[in-house]
Coordinates of C-alpha atoms and ligand atoms in Angstrom, one line a residue:
X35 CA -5.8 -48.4 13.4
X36 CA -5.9 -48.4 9.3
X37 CA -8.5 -50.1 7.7
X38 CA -7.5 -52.2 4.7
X39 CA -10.0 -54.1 2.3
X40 CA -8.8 -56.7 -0.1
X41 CA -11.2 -57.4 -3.2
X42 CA -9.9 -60.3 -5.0
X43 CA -11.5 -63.8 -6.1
X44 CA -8.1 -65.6 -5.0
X45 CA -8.5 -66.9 -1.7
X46 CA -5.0 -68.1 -1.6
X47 CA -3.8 -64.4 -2.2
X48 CA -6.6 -62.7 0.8
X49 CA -5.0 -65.1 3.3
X50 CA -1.7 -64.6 2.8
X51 CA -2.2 -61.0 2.5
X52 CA -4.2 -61.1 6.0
X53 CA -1.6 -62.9 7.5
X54 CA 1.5 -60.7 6.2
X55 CA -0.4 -57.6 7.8
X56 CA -1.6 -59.3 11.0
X57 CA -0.1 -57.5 14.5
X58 CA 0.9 -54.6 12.3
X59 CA -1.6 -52.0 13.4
X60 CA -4.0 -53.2 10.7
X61 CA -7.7 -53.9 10.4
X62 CA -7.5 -56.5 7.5
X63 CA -11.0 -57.1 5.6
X64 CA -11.8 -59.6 2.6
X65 CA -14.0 -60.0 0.1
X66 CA -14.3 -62.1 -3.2
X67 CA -17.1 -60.7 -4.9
X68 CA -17.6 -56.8 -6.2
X69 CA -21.3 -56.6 -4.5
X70 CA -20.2 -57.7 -1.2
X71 CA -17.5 -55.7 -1.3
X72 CA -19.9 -52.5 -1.3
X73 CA -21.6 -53.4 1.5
X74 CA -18.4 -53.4 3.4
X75 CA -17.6 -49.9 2.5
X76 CA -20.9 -48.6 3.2
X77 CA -20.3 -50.8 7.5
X78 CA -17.3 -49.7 7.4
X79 CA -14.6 -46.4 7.0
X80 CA -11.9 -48.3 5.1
X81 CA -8.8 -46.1 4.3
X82 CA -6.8 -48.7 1.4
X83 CA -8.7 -50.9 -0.8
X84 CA -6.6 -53.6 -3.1
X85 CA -8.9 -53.9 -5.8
X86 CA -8.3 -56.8 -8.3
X87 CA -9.4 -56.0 -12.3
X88 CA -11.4 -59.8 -12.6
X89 CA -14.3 -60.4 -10.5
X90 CA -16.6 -62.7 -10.6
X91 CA -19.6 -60.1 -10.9
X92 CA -17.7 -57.4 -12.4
X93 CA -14.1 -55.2 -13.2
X94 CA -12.6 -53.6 -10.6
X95 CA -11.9 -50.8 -12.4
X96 CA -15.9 -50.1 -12.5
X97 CA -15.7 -50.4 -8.6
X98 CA -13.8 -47.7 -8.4
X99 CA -15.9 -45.0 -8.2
X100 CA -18.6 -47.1 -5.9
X101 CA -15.9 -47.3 -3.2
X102 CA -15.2 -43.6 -3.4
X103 CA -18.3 -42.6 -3.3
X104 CA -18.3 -44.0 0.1
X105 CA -15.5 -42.3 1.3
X106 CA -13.3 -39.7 -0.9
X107 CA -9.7 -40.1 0.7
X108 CA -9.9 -43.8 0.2
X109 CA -6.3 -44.9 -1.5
X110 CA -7.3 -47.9 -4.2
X111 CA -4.3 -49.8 -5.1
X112 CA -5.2 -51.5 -8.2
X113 CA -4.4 -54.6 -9.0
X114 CA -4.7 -57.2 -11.5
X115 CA -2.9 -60.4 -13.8
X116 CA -3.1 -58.4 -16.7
X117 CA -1.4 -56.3 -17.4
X118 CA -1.0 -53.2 -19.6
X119 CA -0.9 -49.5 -20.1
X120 CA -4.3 -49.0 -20.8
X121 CA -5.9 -50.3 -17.8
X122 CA -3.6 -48.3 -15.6
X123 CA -4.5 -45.5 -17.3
X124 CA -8.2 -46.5 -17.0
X125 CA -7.5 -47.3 -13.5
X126 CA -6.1 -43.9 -12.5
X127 CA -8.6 -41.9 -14.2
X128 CA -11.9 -43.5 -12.2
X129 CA -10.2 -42.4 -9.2
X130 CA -7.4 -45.3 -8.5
X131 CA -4.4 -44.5 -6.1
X132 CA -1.7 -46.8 -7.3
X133 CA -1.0 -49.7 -9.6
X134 CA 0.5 -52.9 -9.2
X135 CA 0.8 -56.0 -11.4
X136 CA 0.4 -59.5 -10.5
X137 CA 2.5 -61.6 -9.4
X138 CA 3.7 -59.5 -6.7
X139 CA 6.3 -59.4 -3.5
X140 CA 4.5 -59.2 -0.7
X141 CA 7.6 -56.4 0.3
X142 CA 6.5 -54.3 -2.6
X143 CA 2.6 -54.5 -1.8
X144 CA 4.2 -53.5 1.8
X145 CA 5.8 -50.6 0.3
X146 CA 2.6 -49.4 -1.8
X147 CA 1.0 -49.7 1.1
X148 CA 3.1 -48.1 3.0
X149 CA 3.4 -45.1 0.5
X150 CA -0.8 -45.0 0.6
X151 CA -0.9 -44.6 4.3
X152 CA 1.2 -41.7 4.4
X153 CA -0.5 -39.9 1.5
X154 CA -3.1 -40.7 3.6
X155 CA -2.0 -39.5 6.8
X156 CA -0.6 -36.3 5.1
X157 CA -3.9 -35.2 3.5
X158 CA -5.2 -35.6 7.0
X159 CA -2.9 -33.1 8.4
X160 CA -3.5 -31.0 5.7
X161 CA -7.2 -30.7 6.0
X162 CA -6.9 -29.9 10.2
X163 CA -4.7 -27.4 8.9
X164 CA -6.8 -25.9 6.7
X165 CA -9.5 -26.0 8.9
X166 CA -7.6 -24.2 11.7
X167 CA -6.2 -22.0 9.3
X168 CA -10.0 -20.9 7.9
X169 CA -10.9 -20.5 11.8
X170 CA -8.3 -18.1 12.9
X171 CA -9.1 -15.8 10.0
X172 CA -12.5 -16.1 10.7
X173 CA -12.0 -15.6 14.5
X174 CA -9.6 -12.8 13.7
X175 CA -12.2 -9.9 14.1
X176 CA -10.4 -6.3 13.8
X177 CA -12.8 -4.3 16.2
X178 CA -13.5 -0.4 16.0
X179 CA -11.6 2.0 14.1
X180 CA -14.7 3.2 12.4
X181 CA -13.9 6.7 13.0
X182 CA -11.1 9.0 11.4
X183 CA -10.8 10.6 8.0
X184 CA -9.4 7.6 6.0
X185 CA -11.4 4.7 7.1
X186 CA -8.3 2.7 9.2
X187 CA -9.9 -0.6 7.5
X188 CA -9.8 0.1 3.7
X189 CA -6.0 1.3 4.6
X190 CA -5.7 -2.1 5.7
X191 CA -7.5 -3.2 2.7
X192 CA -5.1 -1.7 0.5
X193 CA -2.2 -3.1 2.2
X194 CA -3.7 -7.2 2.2
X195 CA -3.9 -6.3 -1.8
X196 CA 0.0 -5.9 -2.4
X197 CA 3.2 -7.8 -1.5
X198 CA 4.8 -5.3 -0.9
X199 CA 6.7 -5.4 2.4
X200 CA 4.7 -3.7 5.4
X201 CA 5.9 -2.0 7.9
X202 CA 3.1 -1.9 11.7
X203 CA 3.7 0.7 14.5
X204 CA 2.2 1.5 17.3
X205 CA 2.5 1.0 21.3
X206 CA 2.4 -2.2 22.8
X207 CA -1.2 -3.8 22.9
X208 CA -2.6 -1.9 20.1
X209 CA -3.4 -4.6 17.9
X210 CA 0.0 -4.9 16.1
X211 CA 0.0 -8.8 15.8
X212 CA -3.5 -8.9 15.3
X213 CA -3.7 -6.6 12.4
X214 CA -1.2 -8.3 10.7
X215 CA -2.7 -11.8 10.9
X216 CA -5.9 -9.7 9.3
X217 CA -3.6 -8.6 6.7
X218 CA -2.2 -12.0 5.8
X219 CA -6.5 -13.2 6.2
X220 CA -7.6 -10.2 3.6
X221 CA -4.7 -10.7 0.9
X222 CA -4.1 -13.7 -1.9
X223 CA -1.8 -15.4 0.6
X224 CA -4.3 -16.6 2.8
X225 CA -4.5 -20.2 1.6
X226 CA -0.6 -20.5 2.1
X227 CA 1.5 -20.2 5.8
X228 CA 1.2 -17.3 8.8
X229 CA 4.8 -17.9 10.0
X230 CA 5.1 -15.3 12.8
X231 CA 8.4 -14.8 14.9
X232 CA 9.8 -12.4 17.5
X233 CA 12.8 -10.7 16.6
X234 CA 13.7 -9.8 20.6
X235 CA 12.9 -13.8 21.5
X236 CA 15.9 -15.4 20.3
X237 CA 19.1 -15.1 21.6
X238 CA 21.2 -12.9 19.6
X239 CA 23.6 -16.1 18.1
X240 CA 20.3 -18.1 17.2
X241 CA 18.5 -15.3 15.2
X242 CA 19.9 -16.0 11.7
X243 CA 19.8 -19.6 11.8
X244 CA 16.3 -19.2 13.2
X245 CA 15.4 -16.8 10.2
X246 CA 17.7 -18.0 7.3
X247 CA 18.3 -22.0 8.2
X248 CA 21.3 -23.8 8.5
X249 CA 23.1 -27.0 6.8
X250 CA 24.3 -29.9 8.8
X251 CA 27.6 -29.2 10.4
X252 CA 27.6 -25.2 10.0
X253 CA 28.2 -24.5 13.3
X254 CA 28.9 -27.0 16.6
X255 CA 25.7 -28.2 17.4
X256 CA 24.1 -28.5 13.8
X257 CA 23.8 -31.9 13.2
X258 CA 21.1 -31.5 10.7
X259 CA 20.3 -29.1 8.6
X260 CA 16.8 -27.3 9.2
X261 CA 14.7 -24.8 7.2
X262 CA 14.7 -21.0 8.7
X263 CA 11.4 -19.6 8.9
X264 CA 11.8 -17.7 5.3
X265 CA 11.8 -20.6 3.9
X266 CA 9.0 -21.8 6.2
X267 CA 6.5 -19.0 5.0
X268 CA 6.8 -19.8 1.3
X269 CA 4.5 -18.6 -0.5
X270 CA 2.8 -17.3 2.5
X271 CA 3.4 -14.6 4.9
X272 CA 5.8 -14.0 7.4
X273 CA 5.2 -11.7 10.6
X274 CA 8.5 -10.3 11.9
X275 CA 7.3 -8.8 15.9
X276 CA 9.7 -6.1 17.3
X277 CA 12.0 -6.0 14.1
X278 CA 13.7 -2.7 16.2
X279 CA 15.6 -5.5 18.2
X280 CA 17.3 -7.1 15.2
X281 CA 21.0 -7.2 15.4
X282 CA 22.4 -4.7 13.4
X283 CA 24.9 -7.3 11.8
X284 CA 22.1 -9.5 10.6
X285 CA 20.2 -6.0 8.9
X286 CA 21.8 -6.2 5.6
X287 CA 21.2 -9.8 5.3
X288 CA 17.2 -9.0 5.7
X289 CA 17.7 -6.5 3.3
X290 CA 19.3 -8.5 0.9
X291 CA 16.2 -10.9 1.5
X292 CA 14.1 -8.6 0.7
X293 CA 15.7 -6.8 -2.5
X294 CA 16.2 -10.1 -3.5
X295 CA 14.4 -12.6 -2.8
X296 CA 17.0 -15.2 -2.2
X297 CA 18.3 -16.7 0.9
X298 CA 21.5 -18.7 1.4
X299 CA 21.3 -21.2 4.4
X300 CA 24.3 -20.8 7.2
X301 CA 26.9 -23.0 5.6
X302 CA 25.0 -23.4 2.2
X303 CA 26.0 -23.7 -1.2
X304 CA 22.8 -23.6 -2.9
X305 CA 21.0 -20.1 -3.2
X306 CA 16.7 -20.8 -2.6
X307 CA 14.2 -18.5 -3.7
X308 CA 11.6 -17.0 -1.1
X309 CA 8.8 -15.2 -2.0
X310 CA 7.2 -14.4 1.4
X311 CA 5.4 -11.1 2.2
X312 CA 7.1 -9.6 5.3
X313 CA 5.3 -8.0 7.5
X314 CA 7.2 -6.1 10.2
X315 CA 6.0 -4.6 13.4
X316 CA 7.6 -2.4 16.0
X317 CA 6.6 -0.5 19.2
X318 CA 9.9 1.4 19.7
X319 CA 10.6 5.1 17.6
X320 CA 12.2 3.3 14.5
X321 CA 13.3 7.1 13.5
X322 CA 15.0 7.2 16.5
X323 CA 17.0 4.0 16.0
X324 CA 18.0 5.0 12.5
X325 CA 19.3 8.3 14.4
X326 CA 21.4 6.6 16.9
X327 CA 22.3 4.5 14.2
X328 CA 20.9 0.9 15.6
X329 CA 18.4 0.7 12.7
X330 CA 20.1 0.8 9.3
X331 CA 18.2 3.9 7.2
X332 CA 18.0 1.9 4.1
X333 CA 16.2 -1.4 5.8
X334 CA 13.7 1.1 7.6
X335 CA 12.8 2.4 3.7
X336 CA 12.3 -0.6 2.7
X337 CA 10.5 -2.5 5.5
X338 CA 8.2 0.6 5.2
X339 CA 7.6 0.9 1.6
X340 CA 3.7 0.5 3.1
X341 CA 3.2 1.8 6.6
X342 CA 0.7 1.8 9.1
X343 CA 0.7 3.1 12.5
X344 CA -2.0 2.2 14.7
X345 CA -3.1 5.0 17.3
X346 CA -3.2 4.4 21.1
X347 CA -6.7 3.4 22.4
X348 CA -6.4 7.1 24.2
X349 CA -6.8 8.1 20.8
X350 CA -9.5 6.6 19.8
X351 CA -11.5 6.3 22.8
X352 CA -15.1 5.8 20.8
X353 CA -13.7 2.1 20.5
X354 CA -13.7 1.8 23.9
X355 CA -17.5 1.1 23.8
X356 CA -17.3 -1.8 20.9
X357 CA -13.9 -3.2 22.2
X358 CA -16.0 -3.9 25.9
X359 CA -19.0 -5.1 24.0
X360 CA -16.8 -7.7 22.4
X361 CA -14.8 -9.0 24.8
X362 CA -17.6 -9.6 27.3
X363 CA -19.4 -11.4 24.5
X364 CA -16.0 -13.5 23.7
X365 CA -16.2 -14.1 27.7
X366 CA -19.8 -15.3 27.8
X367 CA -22.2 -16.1 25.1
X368 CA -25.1 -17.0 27.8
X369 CA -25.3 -14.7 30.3
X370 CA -26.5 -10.5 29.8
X371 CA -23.4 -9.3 30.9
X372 CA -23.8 -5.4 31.6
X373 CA -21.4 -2.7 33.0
X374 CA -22.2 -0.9 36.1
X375 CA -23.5 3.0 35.6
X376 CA -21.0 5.2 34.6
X377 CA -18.4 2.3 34.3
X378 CA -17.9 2.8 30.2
X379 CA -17.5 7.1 30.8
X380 CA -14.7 6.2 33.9
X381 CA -13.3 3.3 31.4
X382 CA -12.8 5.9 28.4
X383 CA -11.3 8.7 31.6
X384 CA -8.7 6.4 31.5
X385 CA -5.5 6.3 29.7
X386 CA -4.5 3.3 29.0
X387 CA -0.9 2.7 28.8
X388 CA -1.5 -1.0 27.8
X389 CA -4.0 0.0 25.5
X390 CA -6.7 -2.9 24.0
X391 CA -4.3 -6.0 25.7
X392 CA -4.7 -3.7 29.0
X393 CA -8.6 -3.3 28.4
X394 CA -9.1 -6.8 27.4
X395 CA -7.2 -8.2 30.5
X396 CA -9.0 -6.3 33.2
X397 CA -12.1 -7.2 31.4
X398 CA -11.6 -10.5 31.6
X399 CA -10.4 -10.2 35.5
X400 CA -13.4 -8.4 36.2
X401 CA -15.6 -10.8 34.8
X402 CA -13.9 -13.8 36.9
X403 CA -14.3 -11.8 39.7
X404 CA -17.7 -10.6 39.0
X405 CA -20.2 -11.0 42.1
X406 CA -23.2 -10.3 39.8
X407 CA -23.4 -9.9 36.0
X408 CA -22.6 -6.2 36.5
X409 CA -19.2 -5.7 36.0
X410 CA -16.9 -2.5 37.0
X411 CA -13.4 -3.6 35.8
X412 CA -12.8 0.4 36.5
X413 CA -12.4 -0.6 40.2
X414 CA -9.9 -3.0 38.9
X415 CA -7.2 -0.3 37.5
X416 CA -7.2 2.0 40.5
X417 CA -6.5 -1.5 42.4
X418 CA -3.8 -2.8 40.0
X419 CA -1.5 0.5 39.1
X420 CA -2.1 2.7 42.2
X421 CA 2.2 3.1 41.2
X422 CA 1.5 4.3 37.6
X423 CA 2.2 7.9 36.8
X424 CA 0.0 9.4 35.0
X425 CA -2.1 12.1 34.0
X426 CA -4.4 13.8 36.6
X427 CA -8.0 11.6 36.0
X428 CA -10.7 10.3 38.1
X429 CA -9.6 7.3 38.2
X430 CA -6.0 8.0 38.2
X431 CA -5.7 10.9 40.9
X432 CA -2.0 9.8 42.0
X433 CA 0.9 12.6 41.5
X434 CA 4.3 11.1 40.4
X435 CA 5.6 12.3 44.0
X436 CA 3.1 10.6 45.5
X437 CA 2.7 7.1 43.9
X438 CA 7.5 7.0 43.7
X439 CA 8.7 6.9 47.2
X440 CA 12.1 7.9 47.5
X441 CA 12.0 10.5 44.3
X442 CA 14.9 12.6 45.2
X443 CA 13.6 15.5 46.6
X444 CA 15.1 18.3 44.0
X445 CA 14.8 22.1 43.9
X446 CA 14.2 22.1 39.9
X447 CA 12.8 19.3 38.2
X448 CA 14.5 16.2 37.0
X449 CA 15.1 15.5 33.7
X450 CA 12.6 13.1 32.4
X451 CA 15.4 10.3 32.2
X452 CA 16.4 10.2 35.6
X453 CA 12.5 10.1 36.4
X454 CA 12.3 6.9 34.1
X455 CA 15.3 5.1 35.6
X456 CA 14.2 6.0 38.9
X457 CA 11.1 4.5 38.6
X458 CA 12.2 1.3 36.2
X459 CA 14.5 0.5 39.4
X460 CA 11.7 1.1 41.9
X461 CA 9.7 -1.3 39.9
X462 CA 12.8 -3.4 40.1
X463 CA 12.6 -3.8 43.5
X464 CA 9.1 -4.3 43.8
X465 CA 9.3 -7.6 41.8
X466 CA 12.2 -9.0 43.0
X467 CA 14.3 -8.5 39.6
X468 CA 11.8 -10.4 38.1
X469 CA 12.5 -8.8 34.3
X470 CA 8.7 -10.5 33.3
X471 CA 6.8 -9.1 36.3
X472 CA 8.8 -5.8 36.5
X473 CA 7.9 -5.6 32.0
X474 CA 4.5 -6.6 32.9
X475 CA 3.7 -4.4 35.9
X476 CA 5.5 -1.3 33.8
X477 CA 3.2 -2.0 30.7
X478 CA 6.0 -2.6 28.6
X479 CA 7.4 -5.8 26.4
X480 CA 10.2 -7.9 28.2
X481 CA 12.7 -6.8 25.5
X482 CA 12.2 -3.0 25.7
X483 CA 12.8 -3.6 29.6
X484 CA 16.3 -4.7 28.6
X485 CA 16.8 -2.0 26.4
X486 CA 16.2 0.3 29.2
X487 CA 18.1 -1.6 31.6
X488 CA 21.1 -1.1 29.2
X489 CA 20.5 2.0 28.0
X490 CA 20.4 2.8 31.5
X491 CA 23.1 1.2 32.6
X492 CA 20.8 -0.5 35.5
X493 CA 22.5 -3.9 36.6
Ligands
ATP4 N1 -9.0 -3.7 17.4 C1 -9.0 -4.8 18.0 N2 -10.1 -5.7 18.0 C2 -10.1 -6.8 18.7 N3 -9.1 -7.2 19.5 C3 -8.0 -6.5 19.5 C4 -7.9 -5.2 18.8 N4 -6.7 -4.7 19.1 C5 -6.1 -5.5 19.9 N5 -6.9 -6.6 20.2 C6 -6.5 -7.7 21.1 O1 -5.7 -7.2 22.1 C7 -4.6 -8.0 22.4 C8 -3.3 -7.3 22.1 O2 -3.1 -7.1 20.7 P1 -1.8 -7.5 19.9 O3 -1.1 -8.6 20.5 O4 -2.1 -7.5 18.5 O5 -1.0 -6.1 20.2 P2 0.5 -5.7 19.7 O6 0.3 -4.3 19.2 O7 1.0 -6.7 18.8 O8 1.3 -5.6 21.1 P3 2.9 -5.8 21.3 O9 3.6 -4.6 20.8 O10 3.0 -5.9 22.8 O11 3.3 -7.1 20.6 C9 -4.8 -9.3 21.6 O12 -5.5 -10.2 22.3 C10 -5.7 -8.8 20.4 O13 -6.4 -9.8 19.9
MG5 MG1 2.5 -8.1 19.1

């Protein structure tokens, strides 16, 4: 409930503004006298103060900055039987909200009111939003990667300093999305929106009014018009996940986007300028899609005009040792959580097809299953992908013949594809057609199942 405060010598006017604001989700105070009317603010948080110029102790205008002191976002609505230009002006300056001139309507003192609220209310939202915004880039910690000839963070560095657009590659779970939310932290734009969307998530006839907007009545079902989310990141950044599965009828529209920095909403008149930095990210061979001619060549070069392609974990296995220290210290701040002997050597054996996601998820299993605050989340991979082919390791000692029943039993080997298939319809069956758990159990995004599924003709 809103707090109001009315500071005026006329009784007549206190009452019958207490009485017009009565039952309407209002905490009406009153006070005749300046001096009193300070000792309120300091009991009590008010949010809108109608502040009358004549007192009988002093002007309101030299309240003003009394009643702020007591609370900043206060909205004073000045008010007085006098007046003129300059004490507006004087009004506004020591920190007054609005103006109004007596006599009034109580409708249009309704109306101010109203207006303060919502300022109100709006600043409100603004500041959680800020606040959250702060704490994710604080929170947003880019572990590891210390190693390598050119230091992986100044090359992230460098890209948070231009607006360039930025292409991310890399394997699933590498730290795509995180990186790019680091990027967005580092660079100018951190003050101003993170929109992030998935390219593969919408349905393919909802993807441009999801990116570019729509006006009321552009297609059946638009019976508003809504912003897209280029118009959404304004001024701020926009992550664009799994760009590889944009249509490749709506790839000369991002292009044009980009080259130009003007979007047109579906069914629009009116061009509207964007000046977002896109950030794209992709786990699939973009080369190879530009080959087969289902990524346009020109939209890779310029998505890419700044590249960075994070290794697999297998590749950088010293992070191993930080990445576990971190996530069991995310997990829990109060307890010495240790790994059993030998657990970190078997944990960098290993070769993670899921890469950090993977590491972070059976660290966090093996912490809820923990029987003593040693953990060996190693114990947990030989339990949860005894199916996975993979290279001969300790901890992975399954051949592909072994771990695929049913492999057709051939004299010379099979070509790699028929392998993949194979196995993607094993996997299949395991889950019931369950595209998730099949994705999830093969280490591999829902949308890059599809793909497969398609490209493999699997029904
Ligand atoms: N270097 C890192 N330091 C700390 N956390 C990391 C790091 N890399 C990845 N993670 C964490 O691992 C998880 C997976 O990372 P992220 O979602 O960024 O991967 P991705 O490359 O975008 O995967 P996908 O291609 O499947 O979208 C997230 O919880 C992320 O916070
Ligand atoms: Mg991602």
């Amino acid at each position: 409930m809103n707090k109001l405060l009315i500071i005026d010598d006329d009784t007549a006017l206190c009452e019958a503004v207490s009485y017009h604001f009565s039952g309407k989700n209002w905490t009406i105070l009153a006070s005749h006298r300046g001096d009193e009317a300070l000792r309120l603010c300091a009991r009590h948080k008010i949010d809108i103060v109608l502040l009358d110029q004549r007192l009988p102790d002093t002007l309101g205008v030299l309240l003003c900055p009394a009643i702020l002191s007591h609370n900043d976002q206060t909205k004073i609505i000045f008010i007085t039987a006098f007046p003129n230009l300059e004490n507006a002006v004087e009004a506004i300056r020591m920190g007054a909200y609005d103006y109004l001139s007596k006599p009034f309507k109580l409708d249009i003192l309704e109306l101010a009111i109203t207006k303060a609220a919502k300022t109100l209310q709006l600043e409100k939202i603004n500041q959680v939003q800020q606040y959250n915004k702060k704490k994710e880039c604080e929170e947003n910690r880019l572990i590891g990667f210390q190693k390598g000839a050119r230091n992986f963070h100044n090359l992230i560095e460098l890209a948070a300093s231009s607006d360039a657009p930025l292409l991310l590659t890399g394997e699933t779970g590498t730290g795509k999305s995180l990186i790019a939310k680091r990027i967005h932290c580092l660079g100018s734009k951190k003050d101003e929106a993170f929109i992030s969307a998935n390219c593969a998530a919408f349905p393919e006839n909802l993807i441009e009014a999801e990116l570019f907007g729509y006006e009321k009545g552009a297609f059946t079902g638009a019976t508003s018009s809504k912003k897209g989310i280029f118009e959404m990141a304004e001024g701020g950044s926009l992550f664009l996940d799994e760009i590889g599965e944009l249509p490749i009828h709506l790839q000369p529209k991002l292009l044009g986007v980009l080259d130009e920095k003007r979007i047109r909403r579906i069914g629009g008149e009116n061009i509207r300028h964007v000046d977002a930095r896109v950030i794209a990210a992709t786990n699939i061979n973009l080369e190879e899609a530009v080959s087969q001619k289902t990524f346009r060549n020109d939209l890779y070069y310029r998505l890419g005009i700044i590249r960075i392609h994070i290794p697999p974990l297998r590749e950088r296995k010293a992070d191993i040792v930080d990445l576990c220290e971190y996530f069991v210290q995310q997990m829990d701040l109060t307890n010495e959580i240790e790994f059993s002997q030998g657990e970190i050597e078997r944990l960098m054996g290993y070769h993670w097809p899921g890469n950090v996601r993977e590491l972070k998820n059976i660290l966090e299993r093996s912490y809820i299953l923990r029987k003593s605050n040693r953990l060996e989340p190693s114990r947990l991979i030989m339990d949860d992908f005894p199916l996975m082919p993979a290279p001969r390791t300790e901890l992975n000692p399954l051949a592909l013949d072994e771990c695929i029943p049913g492999l057709p039993d051939t004299k010379g080997l099979p070509p790699l594809h028929d392998i993949e298939k194979h196995y993607i319809q094993h996997i299949l069956k395991l889950k019931n057609n369950n595209y998730s758990a099949s994705a999830k159990a093969l280490q591999i995004s829902r949308s890059t199942l599809l793909r497969k599924l398609k490209s493999y003709d699997i029904r």
